[in-house]
Coordinates of C-alpha atoms and ligand atoms in Angstrom, one line a residue:
X1 CA -28.9 -68.6 -31.7
X2 CA -30.3 -71.7 -29.9
X3 CA -27.7 -74.6 -30.0
X4 CA -28.5 -76.7 -33.0
X5 CA -29.6 -80.1 -32.0
X6 CA -30.1 -83.5 -33.8
X7 CA -33.7 -83.4 -32.5
X8 CA -35.3 -80.5 -30.6
X9 CA -38.1 -82.2 -28.5
X10 CA -38.2 -79.8 -25.7
X11 CA -38.5 -76.7 -28.2
X12 CA -41.7 -78.8 -29.7
X13 CA -43.0 -79.7 -26.5
X14 CA -43.0 -75.9 -25.2
X15 CA -45.2 -75.1 -28.2
X16 CA -47.9 -77.7 -27.2
X17 CA -47.1 -77.5 -23.5
X18 CA -50.7 -76.7 -22.3
X19 CA -52.5 -79.3 -24.2
X20 CA -49.6 -82.1 -23.4
X21 CA -49.9 -81.3 -19.8
X22 CA -53.5 -81.3 -19.5
X23 CA -53.7 -84.8 -21.4
X24 CA -51.1 -86.2 -19.0
X25 CA -52.6 -84.7 -15.9
X26 CA -56.0 -86.2 -17.2
X27 CA -54.7 -89.7 -17.2
X28 CA -53.2 -89.4 -13.6
X29 CA -56.7 -88.2 -12.5
X30 CA -58.4 -91.0 -14.1
X31 CA -56.0 -93.6 -12.7
X32 CA -56.6 -95.9 -15.9
X33 CA -52.7 -96.1 -16.7
X34 CA -53.3 -99.4 -18.7
X35 CA -55.7 -99.5 -21.6
X36 CA -57.3 -96.3 -20.5
X37 CA -59.8 -94.8 -23.0
X38 CA -56.9 -92.7 -24.5
X39 CA -55.6 -95.8 -26.0
X40 CA -58.8 -96.8 -27.9
X41 CA -59.0 -93.1 -28.9
X42 CA -55.6 -92.9 -30.4
X43 CA -56.1 -96.2 -32.1
X44 CA -59.4 -94.5 -33.8
X45 CA -57.4 -91.5 -34.3
X46 CA -54.7 -93.2 -36.3
X47 CA -56.6 -95.6 -38.2
X48 CA -58.7 -92.6 -39.5
X49 CA -55.6 -90.5 -40.0
X50 CA -53.9 -93.2 -42.3
X51 CA -57.2 -94.3 -43.9
X52 CA -56.8 -97.9 -42.5
X53 CA -59.4 -100.5 -41.0
X54 CA -57.6 -101.4 -38.0
X55 CA -54.6 -99.9 -35.7
X56 CA -53.6 -102.2 -32.8
X57 CA -51.2 -100.1 -30.3
X58 CA -48.4 -102.1 -28.7
X59 CA -45.2 -101.4 -26.6
X60 CA -42.7 -100.1 -29.1
X61 CA -41.8 -100.5 -33.1
X62 CA -39.5 -103.6 -32.5
X63 CA -42.6 -105.4 -30.8
X64 CA -44.6 -104.3 -33.5
X65 CA -42.4 -106.1 -36.3
X66 CA -42.2 -109.3 -33.9
X67 CA -46.0 -109.2 -33.4
X68 CA -46.5 -109.2 -37.1
X69 CA -44.0 -111.7 -37.7
X70 CA -45.7 -114.2 -35.3
X71 CA -49.1 -113.5 -36.9
X72 CA -47.9 -115.2 -40.1
X73 CA -47.9 -118.8 -38.8
X74 CA -44.3 -119.5 -40.2
X75 CA -42.1 -122.2 -39.6
X76 CA -38.5 -122.0 -38.5
X77 CA -36.2 -121.8 -41.2
X78 CA -38.8 -119.7 -43.2
X79 CA -37.1 -116.8 -44.9
X80 CA -37.9 -113.4 -44.8
X81 CA -36.4 -110.6 -47.1
X82 CA -35.1 -107.5 -45.4
X83 CA -32.8 -104.8 -46.7
X84 CA -29.0 -104.8 -45.9
X85 CA -28.8 -101.1 -44.8
X86 CA -31.5 -100.7 -42.3
X87 CA -31.9 -100.5 -38.3
X88 CA -31.4 -103.5 -36.9
X89 CA -34.6 -104.2 -35.3
X90 CA -36.3 -105.3 -38.6
X91 CA -33.7 -108.4 -38.7
X92 CA -33.6 -108.9 -35.1
X93 CA -37.3 -110.1 -34.5
X94 CA -37.1 -112.4 -37.3
X95 CA -34.1 -114.1 -36.2
X96 CA -35.5 -114.1 -32.7
X97 CA -38.6 -116.5 -34.0
X98 CA -36.1 -118.8 -35.5
X99 CA -37.0 -117.5 -38.9
X100 CA -34.1 -116.4 -41.3
X101 CA -33.7 -113.1 -42.3
X102 CA -32.3 -112.8 -45.8
X103 CA -30.6 -109.6 -46.4
X104 CA -30.8 -107.8 -49.9
X105 CA -28.9 -104.9 -51.5
X106 CA -30.5 -101.4 -51.6
X107 CA -31.1 -98.9 -54.3
X108 CA -28.2 -96.4 -54.2
X109 CA -30.3 -93.2 -54.7
X110 CA -33.3 -94.0 -52.4
X111 CA -31.5 -96.2 -49.8
X112 CA -34.8 -98.6 -50.0
X113 CA -35.2 -102.1 -51.4
X114 CA -36.7 -102.5 -54.8
X115 CA -38.9 -105.2 -56.5
X116 CA -35.8 -106.2 -58.6
X117 CA -33.5 -106.5 -55.7
X118 CA -35.9 -108.4 -53.8
X119 CA -36.8 -110.8 -56.6
X120 CA -33.2 -111.9 -57.0
X121 CA -33.4 -113.4 -53.3
X122 CA -36.7 -115.1 -53.5
X123 CA -36.2 -118.9 -52.9
X124 CA -38.8 -121.5 -52.5
X125 CA -38.6 -121.0 -48.7
X126 CA -39.1 -117.1 -48.7
X127 CA -42.5 -116.4 -46.9
X128 CA -42.4 -112.7 -46.7
X129 CA -40.6 -109.4 -47.4
X130 CA -40.2 -106.4 -45.2
X131 CA -39.9 -103.2 -47.1
X132 CA -38.4 -100.6 -44.8
X133 CA -39.4 -97.1 -45.9
X134 CA -35.9 -95.5 -45.1
X135 CA -35.6 -92.0 -43.7
X136 CA -39.0 -91.3 -44.6
X137 CA -39.7 -92.1 -48.3
X138 CA -41.9 -94.9 -49.2
X139 CA -40.3 -97.9 -51.2
X140 CA -41.8 -98.4 -54.6
X141 CA -44.5 -100.2 -53.3
X142 CA -46.5 -100.9 -56.6
X143 CA -43.9 -103.4 -58.3
X144 CA -43.2 -104.7 -54.7
X145 CA -46.8 -105.6 -54.2
X146 CA -47.0 -107.3 -57.8
X147 CA -43.8 -109.1 -57.0
X148 CA -45.5 -110.4 -53.8
X149 CA -48.8 -111.6 -55.4
X150 CA -46.8 -113.4 -57.8
X151 CA -44.8 -115.4 -55.5
X152 CA -47.5 -115.4 -52.9
X153 CA -45.4 -113.3 -50.1
X154 CA -46.5 -111.4 -47.2
X155 CA -45.7 -108.0 -46.9
X156 CA -44.9 -106.4 -43.8
X157 CA -44.2 -102.5 -44.0
X158 CA -41.3 -101.2 -41.4
X159 CA -43.1 -97.4 -41.4
X160 CA -41.0 -96.5 -38.3
X161 CA -39.4 -93.9 -40.1
X162 CA -42.0 -92.9 -42.4
X163 CA -45.3 -92.2 -40.8
X164 CA -47.5 -90.0 -42.8
X165 CA -45.7 -90.5 -45.8
X166 CA -47.7 -91.1 -49.0
X167 CA -47.6 -93.3 -51.9
X168 CA -49.6 -92.9 -55.2
X169 CA -50.2 -95.6 -57.3
X170 CA -50.1 -95.4 -61.1
X171 CA -54.0 -95.7 -61.1
X172 CA -53.8 -92.4 -59.0
X173 CA -54.9 -94.1 -55.8
X174 CA -52.7 -92.7 -53.0
X175 CA -52.2 -94.8 -49.6
X176 CA -50.3 -94.1 -46.5
X177 CA -46.9 -95.8 -45.9
X178 CA -48.0 -98.7 -43.6
X179 CA -51.3 -99.5 -45.0
X180 CA -50.2 -100.8 -48.5
X181 CA -48.8 -104.1 -47.6
X182 CA -50.4 -106.9 -45.2
X183 CA -49.4 -105.5 -42.0
X184 CA -47.6 -102.2 -41.4
X185 CA -45.5 -101.6 -38.3
X186 CA -44.4 -98.2 -36.7
X187 CA -42.7 -96.6 -33.7
X188 CA -43.7 -93.9 -31.5
X189 CA -40.0 -93.5 -30.1
X190 CA -39.8 -90.2 -29.0
X191 CA -37.5 -88.9 -31.9
X192 CA -39.5 -90.5 -34.6
X193 CA -41.8 -88.4 -36.7
X194 CA -44.9 -88.9 -34.4
X195 CA -42.8 -89.5 -31.0
X196 CA -44.4 -90.0 -27.7
X197 CA -42.6 -89.3 -24.3
X198 CA -41.1 -92.9 -23.6
X199 CA -41.8 -96.3 -25.8
X200 CA -44.8 -96.9 -27.9
X201 CA -45.5 -98.5 -31.5
X202 CA -48.5 -99.6 -33.5
X203 CA -49.6 -102.2 -36.2
X204 CA -51.7 -101.2 -39.2
X205 CA -54.0 -103.7 -41.2
X206 CA -57.1 -103.5 -43.4
X207 CA -57.6 -107.3 -42.9
X208 CA -59.8 -108.0 -40.1
X209 CA -58.4 -111.4 -39.7
X210 CA -55.2 -110.3 -39.1
X211 CA -56.5 -107.6 -37.1
X212 CA -57.9 -109.8 -34.5
X213 CA -54.7 -112.0 -34.5
X214 CA -52.2 -109.0 -33.7
X215 CA -54.7 -107.9 -31.1
X216 CA -54.7 -111.4 -29.6
X217 CA -50.6 -111.7 -29.8
X218 CA -50.1 -108.3 -28.0
X219 CA -52.2 -109.3 -25.3
X220 CA -50.9 -112.8 -24.0
X221 CA -52.5 -114.7 -26.9
X222 CA -56.0 -114.0 -25.3
X223 CA -59.2 -112.3 -26.8
X224 CA -61.0 -113.2 -23.7
X225 CA -59.3 -112.6 -20.3
X226 CA -57.6 -115.7 -18.9
X227 CA -58.4 -118.0 -21.9
X228 CA -55.2 -118.1 -23.8
X229 CA -55.5 -119.3 -27.5
X230 CA -51.8 -118.7 -28.7
X231 CA -48.7 -118.2 -27.2
X232 CA -48.4 -114.2 -27.4
X233 CA -46.5 -111.5 -25.8
X234 CA -47.4 -108.5 -23.3
X235 CA -47.0 -105.5 -25.5
X236 CA -49.1 -102.3 -24.6
X237 CA -49.1 -98.7 -25.4
X238 CA -49.4 -96.8 -21.9
X239 CA -52.4 -94.7 -21.5
X240 CA -50.0 -91.5 -20.9
X241 CA -48.4 -92.3 -24.0
X242 CA -51.7 -92.7 -26.1
X243 CA -52.9 -89.0 -24.5
X244 CA -49.5 -87.7 -25.9
X245 CA -49.8 -89.2 -29.0
X246 CA -53.5 -88.0 -29.3
X247 CA -52.2 -84.3 -29.1
X248 CA -49.3 -84.9 -31.3
X249 CA -50.9 -86.7 -34.2
X250 CA -53.0 -83.6 -34.7
X251 CA -49.7 -81.8 -35.4
X252 CA -48.3 -84.6 -37.8
X253 CA -48.9 -83.0 -41.1
X254 CA -47.7 -79.5 -39.7
X255 CA -44.6 -81.0 -38.3
X256 CA -44.1 -83.0 -41.8
X257 CA -44.2 -79.4 -43.6
X258 CA -41.5 -77.8 -41.0
X259 CA -39.4 -80.9 -42.0
X260 CA -39.8 -80.6 -45.5
X261 CA -39.2 -76.8 -45.3
X262 CA -35.7 -77.6 -43.7
X263 CA -35.1 -80.3 -46.3
X264 CA -35.9 -77.7 -49.0
X265 CA -33.1 -75.4 -47.4
X266 CA -30.6 -78.1 -47.4
X267 CA -31.6 -79.0 -50.7
X268 CA -31.3 -75.5 -52.1
X269 CA -27.9 -75.0 -50.4
X270 CA -26.3 -78.3 -51.6
X271 CA -27.7 -79.3 -54.9
X272 CA -25.0 -77.7 -56.8
X273 CA -22.1 -78.5 -54.6
X274 CA -19.7 -81.3 -56.2
X275 CA -19.2 -84.6 -54.2
X276 CA -22.3 -83.7 -52.3
X277 CA -25.5 -85.5 -53.2
X278 CA -28.8 -84.5 -51.7
X279 CA -31.5 -87.2 -51.1
X280 CA -33.3 -88.1 -54.3
X281 CA -37.1 -87.6 -54.4
X282 CA -39.0 -90.5 -55.6
X283 CA -42.1 -89.0 -57.9
X284 CA -44.7 -91.5 -56.4
X285 CA -44.0 -90.8 -52.7
X286 CA -44.2 -87.9 -50.4
X287 CA -41.2 -87.6 -48.2
X288 CA -41.6 -86.9 -44.2
X289 CA -38.0 -86.6 -43.5
X290 CA -37.2 -88.6 -40.6
X291 CA -33.7 -88.1 -41.6
X292 CA -31.8 -85.7 -44.2
X293 CA -29.0 -87.8 -45.6
X294 CA -26.3 -86.7 -47.6
X295 CA -24.1 -88.9 -49.7
X296 CA -20.5 -87.8 -49.7
X297 CA -18.6 -89.2 -52.6
X298 CA -15.5 -87.1 -52.7
X299 CA -16.0 -85.2 -49.5
X300 CA -14.4 -86.9 -46.7
X301 CA -17.5 -88.0 -44.4
X302 CA -15.8 -88.2 -41.3
X303 CA -13.6 -84.8 -41.9
X304 CA -17.3 -83.0 -42.4
X305 CA -18.5 -84.6 -39.5
X306 CA -15.7 -83.5 -37.3
X307 CA -15.8 -79.9 -38.9
X308 CA -19.4 -79.7 -38.0
X309 CA -18.9 -80.9 -34.4
X310 CA -16.2 -78.3 -34.0
X311 CA -19.0 -75.7 -34.8
X312 CA -21.3 -77.3 -32.4
X313 CA -23.5 -78.9 -35.2
X314 CA -24.2 -82.5 -34.4
X315 CA -24.6 -85.1 -37.5
X316 CA -25.1 -88.7 -37.4
X317 CA -23.9 -91.8 -39.4
X318 CA -27.2 -93.9 -40.1
X319 CA -25.8 -96.6 -40.5
X320 CA -22.1 -97.2 -39.9
X321 CA -22.4 -101.0 -40.9
X322 CA -24.8 -103.0 -43.0
X323 CA -26.7 -105.7 -41.1
X324 CA -24.6 -108.7 -42.5
X325 CA -21.6 -107.1 -41.0
X326 CA -23.0 -106.8 -37.6
X327 CA -21.7 -109.4 -35.3
X328 CA -24.8 -110.7 -34.2
X329 CA -25.7 -111.4 -38.1
X330 CA -22.5 -112.5 -39.6
X331 CA -22.9 -115.4 -41.7
X332 CA -20.9 -117.5 -44.3
X333 CA -23.4 -116.8 -46.8
X334 CA -22.9 -112.8 -47.2
X335 CA -20.1 -111.5 -48.9
X336 CA -19.0 -107.9 -49.2
X337 CA -18.6 -108.4 -52.9
X338 CA -22.4 -108.9 -53.1
X339 CA -23.4 -105.6 -51.5
X340 CA -21.3 -102.9 -53.1
X341 CA -24.0 -100.2 -52.6
X342 CA -24.5 -101.0 -48.8
X343 CA -20.9 -101.0 -48.5
X344 CA -20.5 -97.5 -50.1
X345 CA -23.8 -96.0 -48.2
X346 CA -22.0 -96.8 -44.9
X347 CA -19.1 -95.2 -45.9
X348 CA -20.7 -92.1 -47.5
X349 CA -23.8 -91.3 -45.7
X350 CA -24.2 -88.3 -43.4
X351 CA -27.6 -87.4 -41.6
X352 CA -27.8 -83.5 -40.7
X353 CA -29.9 -82.1 -37.9
X354 CA -33.7 -82.7 -38.8
X355 CA -36.5 -81.8 -36.6
X356 CA -39.7 -79.5 -36.5
X357 CA -38.0 -76.4 -34.5
X358 CA -35.1 -75.5 -36.8
X359 CA -35.2 -71.7 -37.8
X360 CA -33.8 -69.8 -40.3
X361 CA -30.5 -68.8 -38.3
X362 CA -29.8 -72.4 -37.5
X363 CA -30.4 -73.3 -41.3
X364 CA -28.3 -70.8 -42.4
X365 CA -25.6 -71.8 -39.9
X366 CA -25.6 -75.5 -40.8
X367 CA -25.7 -74.9 -44.4
X368 CA -22.7 -72.3 -44.4
X369 CA -20.7 -74.7 -42.1
X370 CA -21.2 -77.5 -44.6
X371 CA -20.4 -75.1 -47.4
X372 CA -17.4 -73.7 -46.1
X373 CA -15.9 -77.2 -45.4
X374 CA -16.3 -78.4 -48.6
X375 CA -15.0 -75.4 -50.5
X376 CA -11.9 -75.3 -48.1
X377 CA -11.1 -79.2 -49.0
X378 CA -11.4 -78.3 -52.8
X379 CA -8.8 -75.2 -52.2
X380 CA -6.2 -77.8 -51.1
X381 CA -7.1 -80.8 -53.4
Ligands
PLP1 C1 -36.9 -97.1 -34.7 C2 -36.9 -98.2 -35.7 C3 -37.6 -99.5 -35.2 C4 -37.8 -99.9 -34.0 O1 -38.8 -99.1 -33.0 P1 -38.6 -99.0 -31.6 O2 -39.7 -98.4 -31.2 O3 -37.5 -98.4 -31.1 O4 -38.4 -100.5 -30.9 C5 -38.0 -100.4 -36.1 N1 -37.2 -100.0 -37.5 C6 -37.1 -98.9 -37.8 C7 -36.5 -98.7 -39.1 C8 -36.9 -98.0 -36.8 O5 -36.2 -96.8 -37.4

């Protein structure tokens, strides 16, 4: 058996080696390392894949979030609602721009924020909300969009973990994660569902005014070379990365299928085990399983992690701390007692190996290792 990895980028590469090598070699032969034709092509390909009017590529997912926030023309002190249980990038760029991130509790089953939880945190200063489609499943966007309309809020989707996931509205309309709010942001960090071979990111929008603004901000605030209309940033997707992404985008649905198969095998193995809770599926969203995350209420999470480690199976805790407990974001206004769900999740979650290359033998090995630990502690309980 191949050693189990959290993510197997090498194994995935070997299956598309010819196409990737040719794409990269082609960029080197052309010499257009910045803004080469592959970048424009990838923007078009991704826009088509997501069924969205505009895609603007940039340097990474964190930049995408920052550029989106900059495009909203907000004032210092304006509040933006974010989940307390997420990756730090979501809140970081808000704070960096002098805006105020306001953390809210998440739903215990989906790990995502909901309209109800958002509404409780709305104040006269609230200008935007950032639904993070955590671990690969969409937030329940229809009520969130209705709430945003009611309170005139911008919705900036953080789709870094859910590219390719689809959300179905009650009227039957289906939209891709990242194309539902005003602006969607994503990351092509190598381990993401659509990962390049370095850093990369993109913004999505159906609004032409926003599209122009995002493009301008990402490119030093200029729409005409050497004429800078606003203060922007320099954030670009390298041509070589775009070339890699053009190859991999064509595989994204197949990759989602492999991830769903692994998730199905995990579900099947763990769904009846007491104390182990499999990730909940929302009926109105597909899941692309950036992570497969168990909740361990009775089983000792750290004990299981150590047991797996001893078997050579990696696992990860996403995330060990809620945002308000991060030293960088500590504030008087947050109290542990207001976030029982985030607190519990940080103590209970464990993400198992999840990637496109897990084979039957590895899946058996992982599921058996989890089950053997859980039944052994039951014996002594
Ligand atoms: C990865 C990630 C980001 C940041 O992406 P980078 O490309 O690493 O900057 C932002 N938000 C979430 C939820 C992420 O998982």
